[in-house]
Short mmCIF file of C-alpha atoms and ligand atoms in Angstrom, two decimals:
data_model
loop_
_atom_site.label_atom_id
_atom_site.label_comp_id
_atom_site.label_asym_id
_atom_site.label_seq_id
_atom_site.Cartn_x
_atom_site.Cartn_y
_atom_site.Cartn_z
CA UNK N 20 16.87 -12.31 -4.37
CA UNK N 21 14.76 -11.12 -2.25
CA UNK N 22 15.80 -8.03 0.00
CA UNK N 23 13.33 -8.48 2.51
CA UNK N 24 11.28 -12.01 3.33
CA UNK N 25 8.34 -11.95 5.68
CA UNK N 26 7.78 -16.17 6.51
CA UNK N 27 4.27 -17.61 8.70
CA UNK N 28 4.82 -14.18 10.97
CA UNK N 29 2.93 -14.86 14.25
CA UNK N 30 2.43 -11.93 16.71
CA UNK N 31 -0.19 -12.88 19.16
CA UNK N 32 -1.76 -10.37 21.20
CA UNK N 33 -4.49 -12.14 22.90
CA UNK N 34 -8.38 -10.69 21.87
CA UNK N 35 -7.80 -11.44 18.08
CA UNK N 36 -4.76 -8.63 17.50
CA UNK N 37 -1.73 -8.84 16.37
CA UNK N 38 -0.64 -10.53 13.04
CA UNK N 39 -0.86 -14.09 12.02
CA UNK N 40 0.60 -16.14 9.22
CA UNK N 41 1.93 -13.61 7.43
CA UNK N 42 3.73 -13.91 4.58
CA UNK N 43 5.49 -12.01 1.54
CA UNK N 44 8.16 -11.51 -0.17
CA UNK N 45 10.18 -7.76 -1.12
CA UNK N 46 12.53 -7.88 -4.74
CA UNK N 47 15.26 -6.01 -4.51
CA UNK N 48 14.49 -2.83 -6.21
CA UNK N 49 11.13 -3.03 -5.64
CA UNK N 50 8.42 -0.64 -3.83
CA UNK N 51 6.04 -2.59 -1.73
CA UNK N 52 2.32 -1.26 -0.70
CA UNK N 53 1.63 -2.85 2.59
CA UNK N 54 -2.09 -1.19 2.94
CA UNK N 55 -5.00 -1.90 6.17
CA UNK N 56 -7.49 -0.05 7.45
CA UNK N 57 -6.64 0.99 11.08
CA UNK N 58 -5.36 -1.58 13.83
CA UNK N 59 -5.02 -4.28 11.09
CA UNK N 60 -1.16 -5.06 12.26
CA UNK N 61 1.03 -3.11 9.58
CA UNK N 62 2.91 -1.43 12.15
CA UNK N 63 3.48 -4.29 14.10
CA UNK N 64 4.50 -6.68 11.47
CA UNK N 65 7.44 -3.22 10.50
CA UNK N 66 8.16 -3.02 14.50
CA UNK N 67 9.18 -6.89 13.78
CA UNK N 68 11.31 -6.23 10.36
CA UNK N 69 13.62 -3.59 12.19
CA UNK N 70 14.08 -6.01 15.85
CA UNK N 71 12.44 -3.95 17.74
CA UNK N 72 9.88 -6.93 19.14
CA UNK N 73 10.51 -11.31 18.89
CA UNK N 74 8.16 -12.71 16.37
CA UNK N 75 6.09 -15.48 18.32
CA UNK N 76 6.43 -17.52 15.07
CA UNK N 77 7.68 -17.39 11.97
CA UNK N 78 10.71 -15.67 10.73
CA UNK N 79 12.11 -12.86 9.22
CA UNK N 80 14.76 -12.39 6.44
CA UNK N 81 16.07 -8.32 5.77
CA UNK N 82 19.30 -8.31 3.13
CA UNK N 83 20.45 -11.98 3.92
CA UNK N 84 20.04 -11.79 7.55
CA UNK N 85 17.48 -12.30 10.64
CA UNK N 86 15.41 -9.14 11.85
CA UNK N 87 15.25 -10.27 15.66
CA UNK N 88 19.32 -11.95 15.96
CA UNK N 89 20.96 -9.40 13.38
CA UNK N 90 19.07 -6.24 14.37
CA UNK N 91 21.89 -3.79 14.15
CA UNK N 92 23.53 -4.88 11.26
CA UNK N 93 20.67 -4.39 9.41
CA UNK N 94 20.10 -1.59 9.96
CA UNK N 95 23.46 -0.16 9.13
CA UNK N 96 22.24 -0.03 5.87
CA UNK N 97 17.92 0.54 6.11
CA UNK N 98 16.29 3.64 6.70
CA UNK N 99 13.63 3.47 9.03
CA UNK N 100 10.66 6.17 9.54
CA UNK N 101 8.30 5.54 12.14
CA UNK N 102 4.30 6.21 12.54
CA UNK N 103 4.61 8.42 15.52
CA UNK N 104 7.60 10.43 15.28
CA UNK N 105 9.37 11.16 19.15
CA UNK N 106 12.48 12.95 19.15
CA UNK N 107 13.96 14.53 22.38
CA UNK N 108 12.55 18.08 22.99
CA UNK N 109 15.77 19.19 24.85
CA UNK N 110 17.56 19.26 21.33
CA UNK N 111 17.61 21.80 18.28
CA UNK N 112 16.86 20.48 15.00
CA UNK N 113 20.84 21.06 13.93
CA UNK N 114 22.34 19.29 17.40
CA UNK N 115 19.32 15.89 16.42
CA UNK N 116 21.49 15.61 12.77
CA UNK N 117 24.50 16.22 14.79
CA UNK N 118 23.86 13.80 17.32
CA UNK N 119 22.14 10.72 14.35
CA UNK N 120 25.42 11.42 11.98
CA UNK N 121 27.70 10.58 15.10
CA UNK N 122 25.62 7.67 15.77
CA UNK N 123 25.98 6.21 12.18
CA UNK N 124 29.67 7.28 12.63
CA UNK N 125 28.46 9.74 8.55
CA UNK N 126 31.38 12.15 7.97
CA UNK N 127 30.39 13.02 4.53
CA UNK N 128 27.21 15.21 4.63
CA UNK N 129 26.46 16.10 1.59
CA UNK N 130 23.56 13.19 1.34
CA UNK N 131 21.78 14.75 4.74
CA UNK N 132 22.20 18.48 2.85
CA UNK N 133 20.65 17.07 0.04
CA UNK N 134 17.57 15.85 1.85
CA UNK N 135 17.56 18.81 4.13
CA UNK N 136 17.23 21.14 0.26
CA UNK N 137 14.90 18.50 -0.60
CA UNK N 138 12.32 18.75 1.64
CA UNK N 139 13.05 22.31 2.96
CA UNK N 140 13.74 21.31 6.50
CA UNK N 141 14.87 24.47 8.80
CA UNK N 142 16.70 22.72 11.58
CA UNK N 143 17.68 25.35 14.03
CA UNK N 144 15.03 25.97 16.13
CA UNK N 145 14.19 23.54 19.25
CA UNK N 146 12.20 21.07 18.79
CA UNK N 147 9.87 22.02 21.38
CA UNK N 148 8.94 24.72 18.83
CA UNK N 149 9.11 22.89 15.74
CA UNK N 150 5.39 22.46 14.13
CA UNK N 151 4.56 18.99 13.33
CA UNK N 152 5.14 18.98 9.42
CA UNK N 153 8.79 20.50 10.36
CA UNK N 154 9.66 17.42 13.55
CA UNK N 155 8.59 14.99 10.21
CA UNK N 156 10.64 16.54 7.65
CA UNK N 157 13.31 15.95 10.41
CA UNK N 158 12.71 12.89 11.27
CA UNK N 159 13.26 12.07 7.39
CA UNK N 160 16.21 13.61 7.05
CA UNK N 161 17.26 11.39 10.21
CA UNK N 162 16.57 8.44 8.41
CA UNK N 163 18.12 8.10 5.59
CA UNK N 164 21.03 10.82 5.63
CA UNK N 165 23.02 7.50 5.78
CA UNK N 166 21.53 6.75 2.29
CA UNK N 167 20.52 3.31 2.92
CA UNK N 168 19.38 0.62 0.18
CA UNK N 169 16.14 -0.38 2.41
CA UNK N 170 13.66 2.00 3.00
CA UNK N 171 11.02 0.88 5.68
CA UNK N 172 8.27 3.95 6.02
CA UNK N 173 5.23 3.34 8.08
CA UNK N 174 3.11 6.27 7.06
CA UNK N 175 5.60 8.91 5.59
CA UNK N 176 3.46 11.44 4.59
CA UNK N 177 1.32 11.89 7.76
CA UNK N 178 1.61 14.94 8.96
CA UNK N 179 3.13 16.51 5.67
CA UNK N 180 1.31 19.26 3.66
CA UNK N 181 0.16 18.33 -0.02
CA UNK N 182 2.78 19.48 -1.37
CA UNK N 183 5.30 18.07 0.91
CA UNK N 184 3.10 14.72 0.24
CA UNK N 185 4.42 15.15 -3.75
CA UNK N 186 8.02 15.83 -2.74
CA UNK N 187 8.20 12.75 -0.65
CA UNK N 188 6.46 10.55 -3.53
CA UNK N 189 9.41 12.57 -6.67
CA UNK N 190 11.42 11.00 -3.48
CA UNK N 191 10.59 7.20 -3.40
CA UNK N 192 10.61 7.12 -7.07
CA UNK N 193 14.16 8.52 -7.03
CA UNK N 194 15.40 6.26 -4.80
CA UNK N 195 13.59 3.59 -6.62
CA UNK N 196 15.04 4.84 -10.24
CA UNK N 197 18.50 3.91 -7.59
CA UNK N 198 17.37 0.65 -7.44
CA UNK N 199 16.57 0.43 -3.61
CA UNK N 200 14.24 -1.67 -1.75
CA UNK N 201 11.05 -0.06 -0.72
CA UNK N 202 8.20 -1.06 2.10
CA UNK N 203 5.57 1.41 2.33
CA UNK N 204 2.27 1.33 4.60
CA UNK N 205 -0.20 4.20 3.43
CA UNK N 206 -3.66 4.69 3.29
CA UNK N 207 -3.28 7.68 0.63
CA UNK N 208 -3.84 5.51 -2.48
CA UNK N 209 -2.62 8.65 -4.59
CA UNK N 210 0.61 8.02 -2.61
CA UNK N 211 0.52 3.88 -3.53
CA UNK N 212 -0.81 4.78 -7.09
CA UNK N 213 2.30 6.72 -7.77
CA UNK N 214 4.94 4.73 -6.45
CA UNK N 215 4.42 0.36 -6.01
CA UNK N 216 4.88 -2.38 -7.87
CA UNK N 217 2.95 -5.00 -5.71
CA UNK N 218 0.28 -4.30 -3.02
CA UNK N 219 -0.51 -6.70 -0.07
CA UNK N 220 -3.30 -6.01 1.99
CA UNK N 221 -3.88 -6.73 5.52
CA UNK N 222 -7.41 -7.14 7.95
CA UNK N 223 -7.40 -8.21 11.22
CA UNK N 224 -3.69 -9.52 10.93
CA UNK N 225 -4.27 -11.13 8.60
CA UNK N 226 -2.69 -11.04 4.67
CA UNK N 227 -6.02 -11.39 2.91
CA UNK N 228 -4.53 -9.77 -1.18
CA UNK N 229 -1.08 -9.56 -2.75
CA UNK N 230 -1.49 -8.35 -5.80
CA UNK N 231 1.23 -6.73 -8.74
CA UNK N 232 -0.39 -2.91 -9.05
CA UNK N 233 -0.29 -3.13 -13.13
CA UNK N 234 -2.27 -6.15 -13.42
CA UNK N 235 -4.95 -3.93 -11.80
CA UNK N 236 -4.12 -0.51 -13.36
CA UNK N 237 -4.14 -2.02 -17.11
CA UNK N 238 -6.98 -4.86 -16.25
CA UNK N 239 -7.92 -6.46 -19.46
CA UNK N 240 -11.79 -7.59 -18.14
CA UNK N 241 -14.49 -4.96 -18.61
CA UNK N 242 -17.75 -5.21 -16.97
CA UNK N 243 -20.92 -3.40 -18.23
CA UNK N 244 -24.15 -3.09 -16.90
CA UNK N 245 -27.10 -4.25 -18.89
CA UNK N 246 -30.99 -2.80 -18.76
CA UNK N 247 -33.74 -4.40 -21.03
CA UNK N 248 -37.12 -3.48 -21.63
CA UNK N 249 -38.87 -5.72 -19.82
CA UNK N 250 -38.78 -9.20 -17.84
CA UNK N 251 -39.52 -11.25 -21.25
CA UNK N 252 -36.10 -9.97 -22.76
CA UNK N 253 -34.32 -9.59 -19.54
CA UNK N 254 -34.92 -13.37 -19.05
CA UNK N 255 -34.40 -14.78 -22.45
CA UNK N 256 -30.23 -12.86 -22.73
CA UNK N 257 -29.19 -14.31 -19.25
CA UNK N 258 -30.06 -17.98 -21.01
CA UNK N 259 -27.36 -16.65 -24.27
CA UNK N 260 -25.66 -15.38 -21.57
CA UNK N 261 -25.26 -19.15 -20.31
CA UNK N 262 -24.79 -20.41 -23.08
CA UNK N 263 -21.52 -18.29 -24.00
CA UNK N 264 -17.92 -19.80 -21.67
CA UNK N 265 -16.82 -15.91 -22.75
CA UNK N 266 -19.51 -13.73 -20.94
CA UNK N 267 -19.95 -13.80 -17.70
CA UNK N 268 -22.72 -12.19 -14.92
CA UNK N 269 -21.49 -11.16 -12.14
CA UNK N 270 -24.57 -9.53 -10.74
CA UNK N 271 -28.47 -9.64 -12.04
CA UNK N 272 -31.15 -7.22 -10.34
CA UNK N 273 -34.64 -9.05 -11.59
CA UNK N 274 -36.73 -6.41 -10.41
CA UNK N 275 -35.47 -3.61 -12.59
CA UNK N 276 -34.53 -6.24 -15.58
CA UNK N 277 -30.58 -5.59 -14.86
CA UNK N 278 -27.44 -7.35 -16.18
CA UNK N 279 -23.41 -7.17 -14.86
CA UNK N 280 -22.12 -8.84 -17.47
CA UNK N 281 -18.22 -9.03 -17.31
CA UNK N 282 -15.60 -9.92 -19.89
CA UNK N 283 -12.21 -9.59 -21.36
CA UNK N 284 -10.93 -7.45 -23.93
CA UNK N 285 -10.31 -9.69 -26.14
CA UNK N 286 -13.72 -10.94 -26.98
CA UNK N 287 -15.58 -7.97 -27.30
CA UNK N 288 -16.63 -8.55 -30.57
CA UNK N 289 -18.24 -11.19 -29.09
CA UNK N 290 -19.93 -9.29 -26.14
CA UNK N 291 -21.36 -7.03 -28.94
CA UNK N 292 -23.12 -9.45 -31.04
CA UNK N 293 -24.97 -11.06 -28.39
CA UNK N 294 -25.97 -7.67 -26.99
CA UNK N 295 -27.59 -6.40 -30.37
CA UNK N 296 -30.13 -8.84 -29.69
CA UNK N 297 -31.80 -8.02 -26.82
CA UNK N 298 -33.37 -4.65 -27.06
CA UNK N 299 -31.51 -2.18 -24.65
CA UNK N 300 -32.86 0.58 -21.85
CA UNK N 301 -29.57 1.55 -21.14
CA UNK N 302 -25.61 0.05 -21.45
CA UNK N 303 -23.04 1.65 -19.38
CA UNK N 304 -19.63 0.46 -18.46
CA UNK N 305 -18.39 -0.12 -15.00
CA UNK N 306 -15.34 1.22 -14.48
CA UNK N 307 -13.34 -0.51 -11.91
CA UNK N 308 -9.91 0.47 -11.26
CA UNK N 309 -7.46 0.39 -8.27
CA UNK N 310 -8.34 2.94 -6.65
CA UNK N 311 -11.78 1.64 -6.35
CA UNK N 312 -10.54 -2.12 -5.15
CA UNK N 313 -8.41 0.21 -2.60
CA UNK N 314 -11.69 1.57 -1.91
CA UNK N 315 -13.93 -1.51 -1.88
CA UNK N 316 -11.19 -2.90 0.56
CA UNK N 317 -11.65 -0.05 3.04
CA UNK N 318 -15.72 -0.21 2.43
CA UNK N 319 -15.95 -3.57 3.23
CA UNK N 320 -13.48 -3.74 6.31
CA UNK N 321 -16.24 -1.14 7.20
CA UNK N 322 -19.19 -3.16 7.08
CA UNK N 323 -17.47 -6.23 8.86
CA UNK N 324 -16.79 -3.54 11.96
CA UNK N 325 -19.75 -4.63 14.56
N1 ATP O 408 2.48 -4.38 22.40
C1 ATP O 408 0.86 -3.82 22.02
N2 ATP O 408 0.38 -4.75 22.98
C2 ATP O 408 -1.08 -4.99 22.67
N3 ATP O 408 -1.90 -5.31 21.36
C3 ATP O 408 -0.91 -4.31 20.90
C4 ATP O 408 0.25 -4.09 20.77
N4 ATP O 408 0.64 -3.24 19.84
C5 ATP O 408 -0.52 -2.92 18.92
N5 ATP O 408 -1.77 -4.06 19.53
C6 ATP O 408 -2.64 -4.08 18.94
O1 ATP O 408 -2.39 -4.96 17.18
C7 ATP O 408 -3.47 -4.24 16.67
C8 ATP O 408 -2.76 -3.94 15.04
O2 ATP O 408 -1.85 -2.66 15.70
P1 ATP O 408 -1.10 -2.08 14.67
O3 ATP O 408 -0.52 -0.73 15.41
O4 ATP O 408 0.03 -2.77 13.94
O5 ATP O 408 -2.30 -1.11 13.59
P2 ATP O 408 -1.96 -0.23 11.77
O6 ATP O 408 -2.19 -1.28 11.08
O7 ATP O 408 -0.34 -0.26 12.52
O8 ATP O 408 -2.95 0.69 12.38
P3 ATP O 408 -3.09 1.67 11.60
O9 ATP O 408 -3.37 2.23 10.17
O10 ATP O 408 -3.43 2.69 12.70
O11 ATP O 408 -1.24 2.46 12.04
C9 ATP O 408 -4.02 -3.45 16.87
O12 ATP O 408 -5.51 -3.91 17.80
C10 ATP O 408 -3.22 -3.01 18.81
O13 ATP O 408 -3.94 -2.14 19.30
MG1 MG O 409 0.49 1.48 12.53
#
């Protein structure tokens, strides 16, 4: 059963801002990465999952319940870590933890204490004087103190130092191993790579790509860049490739007699046989990893900014 279903979600703020016809599903036990440049619509989507704002069109179902109408019931079993944290400044960390525990009806503090220890939270001081990182740790502890089955994390490690970022990644993995369902919005590749099963990419409010992370991690397609001695060799190589169904030309630079060729691992012998008939100047593999995909996504969105 899907724990989280987003169906044709639209929230139009005007001037092309908002989210438009977004659909994806997160299955039980999955860590789902939600990526996109600044202003793409991640937090807007997440706020609708939380029932803070009402979708204009479409529907969100969390654990079988409607995200807008049944948000109070949903939140009993959901932990939400917002991107921007606002805490009441007139309290100490300890008072805030107590207040949140009362609101949630928590009597057993063993999980809360476990989180305090894990994230090395020092809750005693006043929130007014707490460092940004310490406030984020407090937000983490109070977001997950009720040990929820669904975690919705909007850029959870921003403001945490590298050691604490790693502690957080470990926490996500630990929760996943317990069968929790996690939606994670992030700009940090390391975090995504270490945790996510599936990924959706959003740009300008529209979902542009959804895929299984392992498909890219264990990509069986290879790409090589070849340069030939002269233009005649380059031309005849192109002709021989055109006749071959298993080798694909993915780019050419005629001025430099260069070709980029892709093939699947199973066709490696064919690639070697064809290439060995031509005199090469050089040949190098172009590795395309999940990180390359991640970066090319950001770079192409940067280029599109007018
Ligand atoms: N309440 C609102 N009224 C009008 N426009 C809004 C509102 N909330 C968000 N927007 C706009 O909608 C777009 C998406 O914003 P959103 O906060 O969802 O982006 P994001 O993907 O979370 O970005 P970031 O990575 O910077 O957190 C932005 O252009 C933003 O200015
Ligand atoms: Mg955001």
